[in-house]
Amino acid sequence: METLSENACFGGTQGVYKHASRATGTDMTFGLFTPVEAQDGPVPVLWYLSGLTCTHENAMTKAGAQCWAAEHGIALIFPDTSPRGDGVADDDAYDLGQGAGFYVNATQDPWAANFQMWDYITEDLPGLVFDHFALDPERQGITGHSMGGHGALTIAMTLPEQFRSVSAFSPICNPTASDWGRKQLEAYLGDEEDADWQAHDASHLMTTRGFDGPMLIDTGTRDQFIDLLRPETLAQAIAARRQQATFRMQPGYDHSYFFVSSFMEEHIGFHAEALWA
């Protein structure tokens, strides 16, 4: 692992690191904020998965999360959204290829060689950070924005033993029925609309699995992509399952990081309550 930068931040450290990923077969870059409490021993961890076109840097610099994480003594991990590099498959569209990994393990060419983002987030990167930093693997939460909200919800519902809490900002809730999902699922997983697709659909997973822990979801009423996000499908599935969850439509907010930063304090406080319990 190579240290690209480390800066003092709210009493802790905001670092950026690069490592060779076994999952993607490429070098990957991630951001990690550790609060001052990490000097004395392992601290809880909140994963933040970013959306389409983002790198590790977007949320790290725009979400305003470090202030609130420092207040609660929580570490933050900001992974990249896909493998990158000259030899990595890409597409001219912004919503496929580099910057658009969708947090799945691709099975189709040319993506399968490197686009193993599910394994990267759930196995590869955790194995690295828990070995090298004072982080507590028994106290993990996960959140994300848009494509990253989709990733956070599907990962948490599939691996509830790994995460105590989950939240999402403007998540893609029903990708199997949305143009933000069908295109990518077909490209990465093939054209069979079967369990492989449904395993990456938060609304379907809510119906079949749910989440044995606290859940918080925020979406803006003026989100310019709301028809692609389909939040109503997840709300209906939550109600039908009687899942413990706070689902909020925030009046006047759009899809931007202005929205994310407006509610970041509440989301980190929500995770802190679960992680420090």
Short mmCIF file of C-alpha atoms in Angstrom, two decimals:
data_model
loop_
_atom_site.label_atom_id
_atom_site.label_comp_id
_atom_site.label_asym_id
_atom_site.label_seq_id
_atom_site.Cartn_x
_atom_site.Cartn_y
_atom_site.Cartn_z
CA MET A 1 0.00 0.00 0.00
CA GLU A 2 1.27 3.46 -0.95
CA THR A 3 0.42 6.63 0.95
CA LEU A 4 -0.50 9.37 -1.53
CA SER A 5 -1.33 12.04 1.05
CA GLU A 6 -2.16 12.51 4.72
CA ASN A 7 -3.59 15.72 6.15
CA ALA A 8 -4.61 16.76 9.65
CA CYS A 9 -8.41 16.99 9.71
CA PHE A 10 -10.67 17.79 12.69
CA GLY A 11 -8.08 16.38 15.08
CA GLY A 12 -7.69 13.19 13.06
CA THR A 13 -6.15 12.31 9.71
CA GLN A 14 -7.56 12.35 6.19
CA GLY A 15 -5.45 10.04 4.10
CA VAL A 16 -5.47 8.90 0.48
CA TYR A 17 -3.90 5.55 -0.33
CA LYS A 18 -3.23 3.33 -3.35
CA HIS A 19 -2.93 -0.44 -3.42
CA ALA A 20 -2.86 -3.36 -5.82
CA SER A 21 -6.31 -4.96 -5.74
CA ARG A 22 -6.65 -8.72 -6.06
CA ALA A 23 -10.35 -8.33 -6.88
CA THR A 24 -10.01 -5.91 -9.79
CA GLY A 25 -6.50 -6.77 -10.94
CA THR A 26 -5.66 -3.07 -10.96
CA ASP A 27 -4.30 -0.40 -8.66
CA MET A 28 -7.14 1.16 -6.64
CA THR A 29 -7.22 4.41 -4.69
CA PHE A 30 -9.29 5.10 -1.59
CA GLY A 31 -9.70 7.80 1.03
CA LEU A 32 -9.71 7.08 4.77
CA PHE A 33 -10.50 9.47 7.61
CA THR A 34 -9.43 8.29 11.05
CA PRO A 35 -10.49 10.28 14.14
CA VAL A 36 -8.09 11.07 16.96
CA GLU A 37 -9.52 8.16 18.98
CA ALA A 38 -7.85 5.73 16.55
CA GLN A 39 -4.53 6.58 18.24
CA ASP A 40 -5.75 4.66 21.29
CA GLY A 41 -7.34 1.64 19.61
CA PRO A 42 -9.78 0.42 16.95
CA VAL A 43 -12.72 2.69 16.14
CA PRO A 44 -16.03 2.04 14.35
CA VAL A 45 -16.11 2.37 10.56
CA LEU A 46 -18.61 3.95 8.18
CA TRP A 47 -18.26 3.07 4.49
CA TYR A 48 -19.35 5.73 2.00
CA LEU A 49 -20.04 4.48 -1.54
CA SER A 50 -20.15 7.18 -4.20
CA GLY A 51 -22.29 7.55 -7.30
CA LEU A 52 -21.85 7.60 -11.06
CA THR A 53 -18.77 9.42 -12.43
CA CYS A 54 -17.29 9.85 -8.94
CA THR A 55 -13.89 8.82 -7.61
CA HIS A 56 -12.87 8.43 -3.96
CA GLU A 57 -12.40 12.20 -3.89
CA ASN A 58 -15.93 13.55 -4.47
CA ALA A 59 -17.49 12.67 -1.13
CA MET A 60 -14.20 13.09 0.68
CA THR A 61 -14.10 16.77 -0.29
CA LYS A 62 -17.80 17.67 -0.76
CA ALA A 63 -19.91 15.74 1.75
CA GLY A 64 -18.71 17.50 4.90
CA ALA A 65 -18.56 14.17 6.66
CA GLN A 66 -15.26 14.39 8.55
CA CYS A 67 -16.51 17.04 10.97
CA TRP A 68 -19.36 14.85 12.19
CA ALA A 69 -17.32 11.64 12.09
CA ALA A 70 -14.70 13.30 14.32
CA GLU A 71 -17.43 14.36 16.74
CA HIS A 72 -18.56 10.74 17.10
CA GLY A 73 -15.14 9.08 16.91
CA ILE A 74 -15.90 7.18 13.70
CA ALA A 75 -13.63 6.40 10.76
CA LEU A 76 -14.80 6.99 7.17
CA ILE A 77 -13.78 4.96 4.12
CA PHE A 78 -14.25 6.45 0.64
CA PRO A 79 -13.58 3.78 -2.03
CA ASP A 80 -13.43 4.46 -5.76
CA THR A 81 -16.44 3.52 -7.88
CA SER A 82 -14.68 1.28 -10.42
CA PRO A 83 -11.32 0.00 -11.60
CA ARG A 84 -9.40 2.45 -13.78
CA GLY A 85 -6.50 2.52 -16.17
CA ASP A 86 -5.51 2.35 -19.83
CA GLY A 87 -6.02 -1.40 -19.98
CA VAL A 88 -9.41 -1.36 -18.26
CA ALA A 89 -12.58 -1.62 -20.37
CA ASP A 90 -14.56 1.61 -20.70
CA ASP A 91 -17.53 3.11 -22.53
CA ASP A 92 -18.19 6.54 -24.00
CA ALA A 93 -21.32 6.90 -21.86
CA TYR A 94 -20.94 8.31 -18.36
CA ASP A 95 -23.12 5.58 -16.83
CA LEU A 96 -21.16 2.52 -17.93
CA GLY A 97 -17.55 1.50 -17.52
CA GLN A 98 -14.97 3.48 -15.58
CA GLY A 99 -16.69 5.50 -12.86
CA ALA A 100 -19.78 3.29 -13.09
CA GLY A 101 -18.99 -0.06 -11.52
CA PHE A 102 -22.47 -0.39 -9.94
CA TYR A 103 -20.99 -2.49 -7.11
CA VAL A 104 -21.46 -5.82 -8.89
CA ASN A 105 -19.13 -8.61 -10.00
CA ALA A 106 -19.27 -8.53 -13.78
CA THR A 107 -19.54 -11.87 -15.57
CA GLN A 108 -19.63 -10.57 -19.17
CA ASP A 109 -16.82 -9.51 -21.49
CA PRO A 110 -15.10 -7.10 -21.61
CA TRP A 111 -16.03 -6.16 -18.04
CA ALA A 112 -15.42 -9.41 -16.18
CA ALA A 113 -11.64 -9.06 -16.19
CA ASN A 114 -11.61 -6.07 -13.85
CA PHE A 115 -15.12 -5.01 -12.80
CA GLN A 116 -15.37 -7.06 -9.60
CA MET A 117 -16.56 -4.21 -7.41
CA TRP A 118 -18.74 -6.31 -5.10
CA ASP A 119 -15.74 -8.37 -4.04
CA TYR A 120 -13.58 -5.26 -3.86
CA ILE A 121 -15.93 -3.52 -1.40
CA THR A 122 -16.89 -6.55 0.69
CA GLU A 123 -13.64 -8.53 0.81
CA ASP A 124 -10.56 -6.99 -0.79
CA LEU A 125 -10.53 -3.47 0.62
CA PRO A 126 -11.78 -4.53 4.08
CA GLY A 127 -8.97 -7.07 4.29
CA LEU A 128 -6.47 -4.30 3.62
CA VAL A 129 -7.79 -1.54 5.88
CA PHE A 130 -8.45 -3.75 8.90
CA ASP A 131 -4.88 -5.06 8.68
CA HIS A 132 -3.25 -1.65 8.38
CA PHE A 133 -5.36 0.76 10.44
CA ALA A 134 -6.95 0.90 13.91
CA LEU A 135 -10.45 0.01 12.71
CA ASP A 136 -12.95 -2.33 14.36
CA PRO A 137 -14.40 -4.93 11.94
CA GLU A 138 -17.16 -5.74 14.46
CA ARG A 139 -18.58 -2.21 14.22
CA GLN A 140 -19.28 -1.33 10.58
CA GLY A 141 -21.98 0.76 8.96
CA ILE A 142 -22.48 1.57 5.30
CA THR A 143 -23.98 4.48 3.38
CA GLY A 144 -23.84 5.93 -0.12
CA HIS A 145 -25.28 8.30 -2.67
CA SER A 146 -27.22 7.40 -5.84
CA MET A 147 -25.41 4.43 -7.40
CA GLY A 148 -23.58 4.23 -4.08
CA GLY A 149 -26.87 4.23 -2.19
CA HIS A 150 -27.88 1.27 -4.34
CA GLY A 151 -24.60 -0.41 -3.43
CA ALA A 152 -24.95 0.32 0.28
CA LEU A 153 -28.49 -1.07 0.49
CA THR A 154 -27.84 -4.21 -1.54
CA ILE A 155 -24.58 -5.01 0.24
CA ALA A 156 -26.07 -4.46 3.71
CA MET A 157 -29.14 -6.61 3.00
CA THR A 158 -26.98 -9.38 1.53
CA LEU A 159 -24.33 -9.25 4.29
CA PRO A 160 -26.21 -8.23 7.46
CA GLU A 161 -23.63 -9.97 9.63
CA GLN A 162 -21.03 -7.47 8.38
CA PHE A 163 -22.97 -4.21 8.91
CA ARG A 164 -24.83 -2.94 11.94
CA SER A 165 -26.56 -0.07 10.14
CA VAL A 166 -27.27 1.19 6.63
CA SER A 167 -28.35 4.51 5.16
CA ALA A 168 -28.61 6.01 1.70
CA PHE A 169 -28.88 9.36 -0.03
CA SER A 170 -31.01 9.32 -3.23
CA PRO A 171 -30.43 5.59 -3.84
CA ILE A 172 -31.24 3.83 -7.09
CA CYS A 173 -33.97 1.70 -5.52
CA ASN A 174 -35.23 -0.49 -8.35
CA PRO A 175 -32.52 -0.88 -11.02
CA THR A 176 -34.14 -3.92 -12.65
CA ALA A 177 -36.97 -1.61 -13.76
CA SER A 178 -34.98 1.58 -14.43
CA ASP A 179 -32.74 2.90 -17.19
CA TRP A 180 -30.24 3.43 -14.36
CA GLY A 181 -29.84 -0.27 -13.86
CA ARG A 182 -31.16 -2.33 -16.74
CA LYS A 183 -28.45 -1.06 -19.08
CA GLN A 184 -25.69 -1.75 -16.58
CA LEU A 185 -27.02 -5.07 -15.28
CA GLU A 186 -27.32 -6.40 -18.83
CA ALA A 187 -23.82 -5.22 -19.73
CA TYR A 188 -22.17 -6.56 -16.59
CA LEU A 189 -24.30 -9.62 -15.78
CA GLY A 190 -25.92 -10.65 -19.07
CA ASP A 191 -29.41 -10.41 -20.48
CA GLU A 192 -31.08 -12.95 -18.20
CA GLU A 193 -33.42 -11.05 -15.88
CA ASP A 194 -33.13 -13.61 -13.11
CA ALA A 195 -31.71 -13.93 -9.65
CA ASP A 196 -28.41 -12.37 -10.78
CA TRP A 197 -30.23 -9.11 -11.46
CA GLN A 198 -32.55 -9.32 -8.46
CA ALA A 199 -29.59 -9.77 -6.12
CA HIS A 200 -28.66 -6.16 -6.95
CA ASP A 201 -32.11 -4.59 -6.62
CA ALA A 202 -32.80 -2.99 -3.22
CA SER A 203 -36.58 -3.12 -3.60
CA HIS A 204 -36.49 -6.82 -4.43
CA LEU A 205 -34.05 -7.56 -1.59
CA MET A 206 -36.28 -5.68 0.82
CA THR A 207 -39.14 -7.97 -0.17
CA THR A 208 -37.14 -11.17 0.11
CA ARG A 209 -34.58 -10.44 2.85
CA GLY A 210 -34.93 -7.09 4.58
CA PHE A 211 -32.26 -5.89 7.03
CA ASP A 212 -31.98 -6.82 10.68
CA GLY A 213 -30.87 -3.40 11.83
CA PRO A 214 -31.60 0.32 11.59
CA MET A 215 -32.08 1.86 8.13
CA LEU A 216 -32.30 5.52 7.04
CA ILE A 217 -33.10 6.72 3.51
CA ASP A 218 -33.34 10.31 2.24
CA THR A 219 -34.34 11.47 -1.25
CA GLY A 220 -35.11 15.00 -2.41
CA THR A 221 -38.54 15.82 -3.81
CA ARG A 222 -36.88 17.87 -6.55
CA ASP A 223 -34.31 15.24 -7.44
CA GLN A 224 -33.88 15.63 -11.19
CA PHE A 225 -33.37 11.86 -11.52
CA ILE A 226 -36.24 10.74 -9.31
CA ASP A 227 -37.95 8.76 -12.08
CA LEU A 228 -34.76 6.74 -12.48
CA LEU A 229 -34.34 6.26 -8.72
CA ARG A 230 -37.91 4.93 -8.20
CA PRO A 231 -37.99 5.55 -4.42
CA GLU A 232 -41.66 4.60 -4.23
CA THR A 233 -40.80 0.96 -4.94
CA LEU A 234 -38.53 0.74 -1.91
CA ALA A 235 -41.02 2.60 0.28
CA GLN A 236 -43.72 0.11 -0.67
CA ALA A 237 -41.43 -2.85 0.01
CA ILE A 238 -40.46 -1.43 3.42
CA ALA A 239 -44.11 -0.98 4.36
CA ALA A 240 -45.10 -4.43 3.13
CA ARG A 241 -42.29 -6.09 5.10
CA ARG A 242 -42.81 -3.85 8.14
CA GLN A 243 -39.08 -3.23 8.13
CA GLN A 244 -37.70 -0.88 10.75
CA ALA A 245 -36.69 2.09 8.63
CA THR A 246 -36.86 5.84 8.38
CA PHE A 247 -37.76 6.79 4.80
CA ARG A 248 -37.90 10.54 4.09
CA MET A 249 -38.71 12.62 1.04
CA GLN A 250 -36.94 15.92 1.71
CA PRO A 251 -38.88 18.93 0.31
CA GLY A 252 -37.05 21.02 -2.28
CA TYR A 253 -33.78 19.07 -2.38
CA ASP A 254 -32.17 17.78 -5.58
CA HIS A 255 -29.55 15.11 -6.36
CA SER A 256 -26.44 17.18 -5.65
CA TYR A 257 -23.85 17.17 -2.90
CA PHE A 258 -25.62 20.21 -1.46
CA PHE A 259 -28.37 17.73 -0.58
CA VAL A 260 -25.93 15.13 0.75
CA SER A 261 -24.05 17.62 2.93
CA SER A 262 -27.34 19.03 4.29
CA PHE A 263 -28.22 15.71 5.91
CA MET A 264 -24.78 14.23 6.54
CA GLU A 265 -24.81 15.21 10.23
CA GLU A 266 -28.02 13.25 10.76
CA HIS A 267 -26.77 10.20 8.87
CA ILE A 268 -23.51 10.01 10.79
CA GLY A 269 -25.35 10.49 14.08
CA PHE A 270 -27.71 7.70 13.05
CA HIS A 271 -24.80 5.33 12.38
CA ALA A 272 -22.95 6.41 15.53
CA GLU A 273 -25.89 5.38 17.68
CA ALA A 274 -25.79 1.88 16.19
CA LEU A 275 -22.00 1.54 16.06
CA TRP A 276 -21.35 2.66 19.63
CA ALA A 277 -24.27 0.67 21.12
#
